Amino acid sequence: MEFERRDILLSAAAMATGLAAPALAAPPRKLGYAIVGLGSYGLGVIIPQLANCTHSRLAAVVSGDPVKAARTARRHGLSDHAIYSYADFDRLRDNPDIDIVYVCLPNSMHAEYTIRAARAGKHVMCEKPMATSVAECEAMIAACKQASRKLMIGYRCHFEPFNREAMRRARAGEAGKIRYVRSEHGFIQRSPDAWRLKRSLAGGGSLMDMGIYSLQAARYMTGEEPVAVTARESTDRRDPRFTEVEDMIDWTLEFPSGAIAGCQSMYSANQNHILLMGDRGRIELEPATRYDGIRMWVGEDGREHAVTPAPAPARNQFVGQLDHLAQCVVSGREPIVSGEEGLRDMRIVEAIYRSAREGRTIRLDGRV
């Protein structure tokens, strides 16, 4: 569970790089994405957004449902040669039209298909959480490095204008010395049959889903890496939704500066909120990380001034992240949310679960 000093320094550098967001060279052509998984996110969000990209395009689909795959391919002008099943996934290596594989599968499948994509010679965008364990994250990073392929995690909020503006203001000290961050994310998971409520597929409950937003916000708003975590779980095991995974989990992160973050994830209530408090003011977003409709305020002790960020170069957060990886592939730069960023989150996630299970604070900095 210990963080290496090198990882902490790399994380700070990655966040600084993300805020700077240097302009990258435009690819000579639009790079082709193969979308792996035609569920609600891959089919309903990512594929439509590829049509809005400047440097990226849809090149192939991978699905276990041949009818859905064929229908999607026809709708988007793809040939039958651009349709793959999970069984023949490795044939992607023979298709030069595919540059990047986007893994939009249940969490437990992220490691397998990221590793297989890298071995097929393709760069990888993997949805969050990166995997279900630290060991899987490390294997994914190693596979991509061995194949000399880029690995990026789908942390879309790093490309969302309101969140980026909140990060910028926090780093600029507009709220003063950061004392506290509150980050709460959840929604009502209504169906007991949802894959996210199956431990074998999700790896956990709300923490492995909405908790990633809470954890990420605590880290990117403070710009620091936590040194300790204390967590507590609250789950009604009589509820048929939560026979395998947790409902609500609450955790506190301690940072080197003395700042504290109070975070929550839940599957039994709707919440989407980030609040940073410093000794000179506040930065607040609510809703904070949804696909649209995000609002932001700053003030000395409340929502005194509404903030609208300047227009971003990308049309939206999804286009921003898709095109960013395409540009990184061409320029050779590392993505601002690389595999190492996903690994850092998973180390903290494992510590949160351990703290809740053992009822004690877990150090993340190697101190006893």
XYZ file of C-alpha atoms in Angstrom:
368
model
C 0.000 0.000 0.000
C 2.982 2.292 0.190
C 3.535 5.076 -2.306
C 7.025 5.356 -3.688
C 8.464 8.868 -3.549
C 9.057 8.621 -7.301
C 5.321 7.998 -7.897
C 4.362 11.019 -5.823
C 6.704 13.267 -7.776
C 5.506 11.830 -11.082
C 1.894 12.425 -10.104
C 2.548 16.071 -9.249
C 4.360 16.508 -12.548
C 1.509 14.845 -14.439
C -1.055 17.160 -12.888
C 1.077 20.200 -13.646
C 1.439 19.027 -17.225
C -2.300 18.479 -17.453
C -3.042 22.043 -16.427
C -0.524 23.423 -18.873
C -2.041 21.224 -21.630
C 0.575 22.114 -24.258
C -0.572 22.172 -27.840
C 0.337 18.958 -29.624
C 1.058 18.444 -33.280
C -1.922 17.489 -35.409
C -1.815 13.922 -36.758
C -1.347 13.744 -40.556
C -4.609 11.803 -40.682
C -7.429 10.966 -38.318
C -6.375 7.998 -36.193
C -8.740 5.051 -36.087
C -10.370 3.840 -32.879
C -11.751 0.346 -32.351
C -14.467 0.526 -29.702
C -14.496 -2.608 -27.555
C -17.884 -3.068 -25.929
C -21.152 -1.759 -27.330
C -22.909 -1.059 -24.057
C -24.539 2.240 -23.174
C -21.246 4.106 -22.852
C -19.352 2.795 -25.856
C -22.358 2.806 -28.176
C -24.318 5.724 -26.776
C -21.569 8.176 -25.836
C -18.149 7.452 -27.309
C -19.062 6.372 -30.838
C -21.291 9.438 -31.464
C -18.563 11.759 -30.146
C -15.960 10.355 -32.552
C -17.911 12.052 -35.328
C -17.081 15.406 -33.680
C -13.335 14.774 -33.376
C -10.640 16.570 -35.332
C -7.920 13.921 -35.014
C -9.884 10.705 -34.376
C -12.465 8.556 -36.130
C -14.308 5.280 -35.718
C -12.451 2.442 -37.447
C -13.909 -0.754 -35.956
C -16.261 -2.231 -33.368
C -15.806 -5.244 -31.090
C -18.858 -6.911 -29.561
C -20.182 -10.252 -28.392
C -23.479 -9.446 -30.122
C -23.011 -9.893 -33.904
C -26.382 -8.351 -34.726
C -25.674 -5.201 -32.720
C -22.147 -5.009 -34.149
C -23.384 -5.287 -37.748
C -26.122 -2.721 -37.156
C -23.627 -0.275 -35.601
C -21.129 -0.784 -38.421
C -23.750 -0.094 -41.082
C -24.964 3.009 -39.275
C -21.456 4.450 -39.221
C -20.302 3.406 -42.660
C -17.959 0.600 -41.633
C -17.388 -2.515 -43.728
C -17.850 -6.076 -42.496
C -14.054 -6.279 -42.128
C -14.299 -3.694 -39.327
C -16.453 -5.949 -37.149
C -14.794 -8.149 -34.523
C -15.972 -10.497 -31.794
C -14.208 -11.149 -28.503
C -13.112 -14.526 -29.857
C -11.279 -13.041 -32.844
C -10.188 -9.842 -31.072
C -6.505 -10.580 -31.695
C -7.069 -10.204 -35.449
C -7.003 -6.442 -34.853
C -3.241 -6.691 -35.327
C -3.829 -7.294 -39.043
C -5.905 -4.138 -39.550
C -3.682 -1.081 -40.148
C -6.806 1.101 -40.091
C -6.951 0.631 -36.316
C -4.483 2.738 -34.339
C -6.143 2.819 -30.903
C -8.361 0.421 -28.972
C -10.870 1.925 -26.534
C -11.809 -0.608 -23.836
C -15.400 0.105 -22.717
C -16.012 -3.170 -20.895
C -16.895 -4.172 -17.319
C -14.034 -3.463 -14.920
C -12.893 -7.074 -14.574
C -12.216 -7.243 -18.336
C -10.068 -4.108 -18.578
C -6.741 -5.808 -17.912
C -7.248 -8.685 -20.336
C -8.276 -6.550 -23.301
C -5.729 -3.811 -22.646
C -2.948 -6.389 -22.601
C -4.262 -8.146 -25.706
C -4.596 -4.817 -27.535
C -0.994 -3.880 -26.702
C 0.226 -7.272 -27.883
C -1.695 -6.680 -31.115
C 0.362 -3.509 -31.580
C -2.405 -1.037 -30.737
C -2.411 1.967 -28.414
C -5.024 1.808 -25.662
C -7.635 4.030 -24.067
C -9.096 2.177 -21.080
C -12.149 3.238 -19.139
C -11.962 3.916 -15.429
C -11.405 2.360 -13.010
C -8.284 1.148 -14.755
C -8.707 -2.395 -13.391
C -9.805 -4.236 -10.270
C -6.422 -4.485 -8.536
C -2.996 -2.906 -8.341
C -1.480 -6.089 -9.795
C -3.696 -5.836 -12.889
C -2.792 -2.162 -13.367
C 0.905 -2.974 -13.179
C 0.501 -5.772 -15.733
C -1.326 -3.420 -18.120
C 1.399 -0.794 -17.862
C 4.118 -3.394 -18.386
C 2.388 -4.828 -21.475
C 2.032 -1.409 -23.090
C 5.616 -0.483 -22.309
C 6.899 -3.765 -23.714
C 4.955 -3.142 -26.924
C 5.953 0.570 -27.010
C 2.280 1.550 -27.047
C 0.559 4.458 -25.289
C -1.862 3.753 -22.455
C -4.383 6.369 -21.365
C -7.216 6.105 -18.833
C -10.616 7.645 -19.600
C -10.508 10.383 -16.967
C -12.710 12.701 -19.001
C -12.958 15.379 -16.275
C -9.357 16.380 -17.001
C -10.713 17.653 -20.341
C -13.924 19.180 -18.981
C -13.793 23.028 -18.975
C -15.342 23.652 -15.539
C -13.156 21.096 -13.793
C -10.070 22.408 -15.556
C -10.935 25.950 -14.517
C -11.460 24.823 -10.927
C -8.022 23.145 -10.967
C -6.435 26.274 -12.414
C -7.947 28.545 -9.786
C -7.004 26.196 -6.964
C -3.382 26.001 -8.195
C -3.249 29.782 -8.611
C -4.138 30.161 -4.947
C -7.394 32.032 -5.550
C -8.968 30.316 -2.530
C -5.789 30.730 -0.496
C -4.125 27.873 1.327
C -6.269 24.792 0.758
C -7.735 23.483 3.993
C -10.518 21.110 2.970
C -12.038 19.436 -0.089
C -15.438 17.775 -0.087
C -16.145 15.386 -2.961
C -19.377 13.378 -3.111
C -20.553 11.254 -6.012
C -23.405 8.821 -6.294
C -26.613 7.813 -8.003
C -29.492 5.472 -7.319
C -28.572 2.084 -8.779
C -32.050 0.659 -9.174
C -31.599 -2.739 -10.821
C -30.255 -5.637 -8.714
C -29.198 -7.285 -11.980
C -26.839 -4.490 -13.101
C -23.312 -5.738 -13.837
C -21.933 -3.028 -11.566
C -23.508 -4.864 -8.619
C -21.711 -8.128 -9.448
C -18.337 -8.401 -7.724
C -16.942 -10.708 -10.411
C -17.534 -8.027 -13.056
C -17.143 -4.748 -11.155
C -14.545 -5.683 -8.545
C -16.496 -3.734 -5.947
C -19.473 -1.429 -5.567
C -19.900 2.337 -5.619
C -16.232 2.960 -4.807
C -15.192 1.261 -8.054
C -17.612 3.443 -9.984
C -18.621 6.839 -8.584
C -15.863 6.719 -5.989
C -13.265 7.180 -8.709
C -14.716 10.639 -9.386
C -14.566 11.533 -5.695
C -10.999 10.297 -5.367
C -9.809 11.975 -8.551
C -11.369 15.306 -7.545
C -9.663 15.228 -4.148
C -6.325 14.679 -5.860
C -6.662 17.130 -8.748
C -8.185 19.904 -6.654
C -5.406 19.772 -4.041
C -2.646 18.900 -6.515
C -1.229 16.605 -3.840
C -0.954 12.899 -3.128
C -2.556 11.644 0.100
C -0.389 10.266 2.882
C -3.135 8.494 4.864
C -6.731 7.306 4.502
C -9.456 6.444 6.986
C -12.641 4.839 5.636
C -16.011 3.517 6.775
C -18.592 1.516 4.835
C -22.376 1.716 5.272
C -24.345 -0.984 3.434
C -27.728 -2.538 4.121
C -27.077 -6.188 3.248
C -30.812 -6.894 3.370
C -31.154 -4.820 0.200
C -31.032 -7.236 -2.797
C -28.846 -4.771 -4.678
C -26.023 -5.059 -2.193
C -25.573 -8.759 -1.565
C -22.139 -8.712 -3.239
C -20.838 -5.127 -3.194
C -20.915 -2.027 -1.011
C -23.433 0.786 -1.213
C -21.980 3.821 0.560
C -18.377 4.283 1.555
C -17.014 7.382 3.255
C -13.312 8.168 3.501
C -10.977 10.910 4.662
C -7.667 11.642 2.949
C -4.804 13.451 4.659
C -2.356 15.424 2.495
C 1.231 16.535 3.165
C 0.212 20.214 3.364
C -2.234 19.495 6.168
C -5.263 19.696 3.891
C -8.041 17.157 4.409
C -10.441 15.671 1.861
C -13.780 14.169 2.856
C -15.085 11.862 0.133
C -18.140 9.692 -0.439
C -19.477 7.301 -3.028
C -22.936 5.743 -2.963
C -25.446 3.725 -4.969
C -28.524 4.678 -2.942
C -28.679 8.476 -3.373
C -28.015 11.058 -6.063
C -25.057 13.347 -5.423
C -22.514 15.095 -7.639
C -20.597 17.783 -5.777
C -17.055 19.157 -5.318
C -16.233 21.896 -2.820
C -12.768 23.282 -2.083
C -12.297 25.591 0.913
C -9.193 27.658 1.477
C -8.275 30.308 4.016
C -9.363 33.035 1.556
C -12.372 31.532 -0.180
C -14.154 28.660 -1.881
C -14.427 26.958 -5.271
C -17.563 24.876 -5.783
C -19.018 22.745 -8.575
C -22.516 21.220 -8.548
C -23.235 19.179 -10.511
C -19.513 18.681 -10.813
C -18.708 15.773 -13.127
C -21.782 14.955 -15.169
C -21.746 14.754 -18.943
C -23.277 18.241 -19.185
C -24.999 20.906 -17.105
C -22.016 21.518 -14.819
C -22.122 24.739 -12.766
C -19.395 26.504 -10.818
C -19.186 29.256 -8.202
C -16.451 31.042 -6.276
C -16.726 33.240 -3.221
C -15.400 34.128 0.178
C -17.938 32.109 2.133
C -20.602 30.994 -0.348
C -21.803 30.955 -3.955
C -21.173 34.648 -4.498
C -20.000 34.573 -8.126
C -20.993 32.165 -10.889
C -18.131 31.207 -13.201
C -18.262 30.301 -16.884
C -14.909 29.104 -18.263
C -13.524 30.383 -21.534
C -14.390 28.120 -24.470
C -12.133 25.076 -24.678
C -10.340 24.127 -27.914
C -12.222 20.798 -27.984
C -15.976 20.796 -28.450
C -16.475 18.823 -25.230
C -14.701 16.604 -22.703
C -15.187 13.415 -24.722
C -13.754 14.916 -27.896
C -10.934 16.388 -25.833
C -9.825 13.064 -24.426
C -10.211 11.136 -27.686
C -8.185 13.647 -29.682
C -5.598 14.022 -26.901
C -4.550 10.387 -27.157
C -4.420 10.595 -30.956
C -2.104 13.600 -30.700
C 0.049 11.868 -28.084
C 0.447 8.851 -30.366
C 1.782 11.068 -33.145
C 3.899 13.406 -30.997
C 5.322 10.739 -28.706
C 4.220 12.611 -25.564
C 2.708 10.811 -22.598
C -1.029 11.369 -22.029
C -1.835 13.657 -19.108
C -3.829 10.766 -17.596
C -1.593 7.799 -18.320
C -1.704 4.288 -16.959
C 0.411 5.417 -14.021
C -2.412 7.775 -13.016
C -4.863 4.888 -12.971
C -2.406 2.836 -10.911
C -2.126 5.613 -8.327
C -5.897 5.650 -7.924
C -6.070 1.882 -7.556
C -3.443 1.912 -4.813
C -5.610 4.345 -2.870
C -8.786 2.354 -3.617
C -7.202 -0.773 -2.161
C -6.198 1.239 0.915
C -9.763 2.583 1.288
C -11.206 -0.935 1.237
C -8.564 -2.118 3.686
C -9.229 0.767 6.059
C -12.987 0.125 6.027
C -12.450 -3.592 6.544
C -9.909 -3.267 9.374
C -11.398 -0.169 11.020
C -8.155 1.803 11.131
C -6.169 4.476 9.331
C -3.912 3.196 6.541
C -0.712 5.088 5.812
C 0.161 5.615 2.157
C 3.593 7.135 2.612
C 5.420 4.227 4.220
C 5.239 5.638 7.744
C 3.980 3.430 10.542
